[in-house]
Amino acid sequence: PYNKSEYLLLTTDMLFEDTHFTRRMQPQGIGHKALACSISDIAAMGGWPTFAVVSIGIPKNLSVRFIKDVYKGIERTARDFNVSIVGGDTIKTDKMVINVALLGLVEKRNLVTREGARAGDWIFVTGPLGGSFKSGRHLNFSPRCPQARFLVENFKPNAMMDISDGLSGDLNHILKASRVGARLDHASIPRHKGAGLFQALNDGEDFELLFMLSPKKACSLMDWQARHKSFYFYPIGTITADAKEKIDAKSFTHF
């Protein structure tokens, strides 16, 4: 624990050239993504980001202009989310690498992890899925900090994480941690234009929130949603007691 009322959060993300981005992509967008991925992790725990350390590996054939524009993207996103960049390192590498370590804070009463999903819970996502890398949305997404803070302060999800490796794979992370199963209503899964069900389940890099609410809280959220236009949340299935009911996952894996 950080103090009597808050926990200190820590997350780190590494982006590698030709895996998470290419040099043909807009460099400020690459910088935004590098920091925004970590901000999304903090949001998924119900917290808000505070301090970041940014380290970059730079190939000798990369232009100074490109590197400066990457840093501009990082700095702009840091300003947007009140993050202070307090240090980092630079080394020579064969391909460009960006690593961000980010601290955050969350009130103890608002901390959400992957482990609390319960049978009967409704499964929600915060937005459409699929086609993020192909469309370029993975370079300009907005971390769902406002939605996360709204949820933990008003409805307190039983479990939550962000969707980085794909809905199917990330949902299975929650199911494994919580020792439960799930059933999805495929017709209810929101999709970006041009994305089919397979893409919505498996593409990844959407950075929407995936969370679970008890049936009572889920109904209250839907009632609130019918009266307000601030946020929109999509119910896509339910949690089951049978831990064998996993989701067939073909989402991104690092190895």
XYZ file of C-alpha atoms in Angstrom:
255
model
C 0.000 0.000 0.000
C 1.124 3.555 -0.831
C -0.580 5.177 2.164
C -3.583 4.576 4.373
C -6.107 5.266 1.626
C -4.333 4.605 -1.701
C -2.354 1.963 -3.549
C 0.637 2.767 -5.740
C 0.260 1.209 -9.199
C 3.100 0.310 -11.579
C 2.929 -0.870 -15.175
C 5.433 -1.143 -18.011
C 4.978 -1.581 -21.763
C 7.544 -2.144 -24.507
C 6.884 -1.344 -28.169
C 9.100 -2.912 -30.832
C 9.543 -1.776 -34.421
C 7.832 -3.988 -37.032
C 5.756 -5.655 -34.299
C 3.824 -2.760 -32.735
C 4.632 -0.040 -35.287
C 6.622 0.606 -38.465
C 8.680 3.577 -39.645
C 6.047 4.249 -42.306
C 3.645 5.259 -39.525
C 3.225 8.779 -38.199
C 5.956 9.243 -35.536
C 3.875 11.384 -33.178
C 1.266 8.629 -33.242
C 3.945 6.096 -32.300
C 4.919 8.274 -29.349
C 1.294 8.637 -28.285
C 0.766 4.893 -28.408
C 3.892 4.204 -26.349
C 2.573 6.168 -23.375
C -1.148 5.616 -23.938
C -0.754 1.809 -23.675
C 0.509 2.200 -20.122
C -2.117 4.812 -19.246
C -4.730 2.294 -20.374
C -3.268 -0.292 -17.963
C -3.592 2.143 -15.047
C -7.167 2.968 -16.062
C -8.014 -0.756 -16.104
C -7.166 -0.925 -12.389
C -9.421 2.034 -11.632
C -6.581 4.488 -11.108
C -5.062 7.587 -12.650
C -1.479 7.963 -13.994
C 1.171 10.122 -12.336
C 4.862 9.682 -13.264
C 6.555 8.013 -16.243
C 10.064 6.896 -17.191
C 10.630 6.601 -20.950
C 13.555 4.667 -22.480
C 14.214 4.444 -26.216
C 16.475 2.253 -28.336
C 17.477 4.098 -31.524
C 18.959 2.605 -34.732
C 21.804 4.604 -36.252
C 19.934 5.042 -39.542
C 16.890 6.716 -37.920
C 16.599 10.457 -38.517
C 16.763 12.963 -35.667
C 13.516 14.504 -36.942
C 11.701 11.169 -36.604
C 12.959 10.708 -33.027
C 11.956 14.254 -32.041
C 8.466 13.705 -33.437
C 8.118 10.484 -31.436
C 9.014 12.429 -28.296
C 6.489 15.131 -29.250
C 3.770 12.476 -29.329
C 4.816 11.192 -25.912
C 4.915 14.691 -24.422
C 1.526 15.671 -25.856
C -0.149 12.602 -24.377
C 1.602 13.199 -21.059
C 0.112 16.711 -20.945
C -3.349 15.441 -21.887
C -3.365 12.974 -18.971
C -1.367 15.010 -16.415
C 1.593 12.626 -16.493
C 5.039 13.906 -15.472
C 7.948 12.338 -17.387
C 10.689 12.126 -14.775
C 13.485 10.224 -16.518
C 14.581 7.539 -18.937
C 17.468 6.233 -21.003
C 18.610 6.097 -24.635
C 20.681 3.340 -26.261
C 21.690 2.245 -29.777
C 19.720 -0.703 -31.158
C 19.194 -2.506 -34.477
C 15.489 -1.635 -34.498
C 13.612 1.077 -32.626
C 12.364 0.102 -29.171
C 10.312 2.232 -26.764
C 9.786 1.222 -23.143
C 7.545 3.122 -20.733
C 7.309 2.505 -17.003
C 4.337 4.335 -15.507
C 3.242 4.926 -11.924
C -0.335 5.599 -10.871
C -2.564 5.855 -7.837
C -5.912 4.369 -6.901
C -8.000 4.574 -3.755
C -8.029 1.246 -1.943
C -11.807 1.103 -2.152
C -11.676 1.566 -5.943
C -8.956 -0.909 -6.921
C -10.161 -3.426 -9.540
C -8.197 -6.505 -10.660
C -8.783 -9.494 -12.945
C -9.675 -11.830 -10.110
C -13.172 -10.832 -9.013
C -15.507 -12.009 -11.785
C -18.427 -14.065 -10.412
C -21.012 -16.370 -11.913
C -23.987 -14.345 -13.116
C -21.990 -11.169 -13.777
C -22.704 -9.296 -16.975
C -19.729 -8.776 -19.300
C -19.293 -5.294 -20.796
C -16.941 -3.458 -23.155
C -16.610 0.299 -23.535
C -16.565 0.509 -27.327
C -16.419 -1.127 -30.771
C -13.680 -3.660 -31.506
C -11.697 -4.975 -34.459
C -9.475 -3.636 -37.210
C -7.424 -1.318 -35.009
C -4.001 -1.957 -36.555
C -5.239 -2.051 -40.142
C -7.168 1.227 -39.736
C -4.458 3.032 -37.751
C -6.660 3.497 -34.687
C -3.964 1.841 -32.554
C -1.939 5.061 -32.973
C -4.641 7.542 -31.939
C -6.855 5.803 -29.390
C -7.809 7.550 -26.168
C -7.201 5.575 -22.943
C -10.512 5.059 -21.137
C -9.539 6.826 -17.916
C -12.778 8.876 -17.639
C -14.911 5.756 -18.135
C -12.833 3.758 -15.648
C -13.087 6.436 -12.965
C -16.824 6.759 -13.566
C -17.270 3.013 -13.186
C -15.218 2.541 -10.015
C -16.779 5.570 -8.326
C -20.371 4.659 -9.169
C -20.671 0.925 -9.933
C -17.381 -0.750 -8.824
C -16.818 -3.570 -11.345
C -15.977 -7.017 -9.963
C -13.154 -7.405 -12.517
C -11.673 -5.254 -15.265
C -8.795 -5.027 -17.744
C -8.075 -3.299 -21.038
C -8.258 -5.073 -24.381
C -4.773 -5.057 -25.867
C -4.241 -8.628 -27.126
C -7.842 -9.208 -28.285
C -11.217 -9.679 -26.597
C -11.019 -13.478 -26.657
C -7.530 -13.693 -25.156
C -7.981 -10.942 -22.590
C -11.339 -12.295 -21.440
C -9.660 -15.649 -20.896
C -7.100 -13.922 -18.651
C -9.965 -12.776 -16.412
C -11.662 -16.187 -16.526
C -8.452 -17.939 -15.491
C -7.704 -15.471 -12.680
C -11.292 -15.603 -11.404
C -11.745 -19.374 -11.948
C -14.990 -18.952 -13.869
C -16.275 -19.391 -17.413
C -18.144 -17.185 -19.864
C -20.742 -17.147 -22.595
C -20.677 -14.397 -25.202
C -23.582 -13.126 -27.284
C -21.717 -12.698 -30.566
C -24.457 -10.526 -32.050
C -24.037 -8.022 -29.210
C -20.280 -7.516 -29.602
C -19.810 -4.000 -31.042
C -17.578 -3.864 -34.107
C -15.902 -1.109 -36.055
C -16.982 -0.647 -39.647
C -15.430 -3.357 -41.803
C -14.580 -5.642 -38.871
C -16.184 -9.077 -38.708
C -16.729 -11.203 -35.636
C -13.302 -12.863 -35.914
C -11.577 -9.468 -36.001
C -13.628 -8.154 -33.081
C -12.686 -11.198 -31.012
C -9.038 -11.502 -31.948
C -7.427 -8.464 -33.576
C -6.394 -6.686 -30.369
C -4.940 -3.191 -29.864
C -8.442 -1.791 -29.243
C -7.643 -0.535 -25.720
C -11.287 -0.521 -24.718
C -12.136 -1.650 -21.187
C -13.504 -5.130 -20.528
C -15.355 -5.371 -17.198
C -17.879 -7.355 -15.191
C -20.789 -6.148 -13.051
C -23.216 -8.009 -10.819
C -26.704 -8.312 -12.377
C -28.092 -5.649 -10.017
C -25.329 -3.160 -10.843
C -25.549 -4.026 -14.531
C -29.255 -3.152 -14.597
C -28.523 0.090 -12.746
C -25.833 0.962 -15.304
C -28.216 0.292 -18.187
C -30.866 2.484 -16.509
C -28.301 5.264 -16.079
C -27.195 4.854 -19.689
C -30.768 5.246 -20.940
C -30.957 8.652 -19.230
C -27.480 10.025 -19.968
C -25.252 10.402 -23.018
C -21.876 10.823 -21.290
C -20.610 7.283 -21.923
C -21.908 4.162 -23.624
C -21.283 0.621 -22.389
C -22.036 -2.557 -24.329
C -23.230 -5.772 -22.576
C -21.819 -8.731 -24.533
C -22.357 -11.828 -22.371
C -22.368 -13.364 -18.909
C -19.975 -15.084 -16.532
C -20.700 -18.765 -15.747
C -19.691 -20.937 -12.820
C -18.139 -23.590 -15.085
C -14.463 -22.689 -15.455
C -14.287 -25.042 -18.447
C -16.381 -22.614 -20.507
C -13.460 -20.722 -22.010
C -13.500 -18.546 -25.107
C -11.763 -19.883 -28.212
C -8.821 -17.489 -28.506
C -6.735 -16.741 -31.584
C -5.581 -13.355 -30.354
C -2.099 -11.866 -30.338
C 0.626 -13.684 -28.427
C 4.129 -12.314 -27.837
C 5.984 -15.614 -28.375
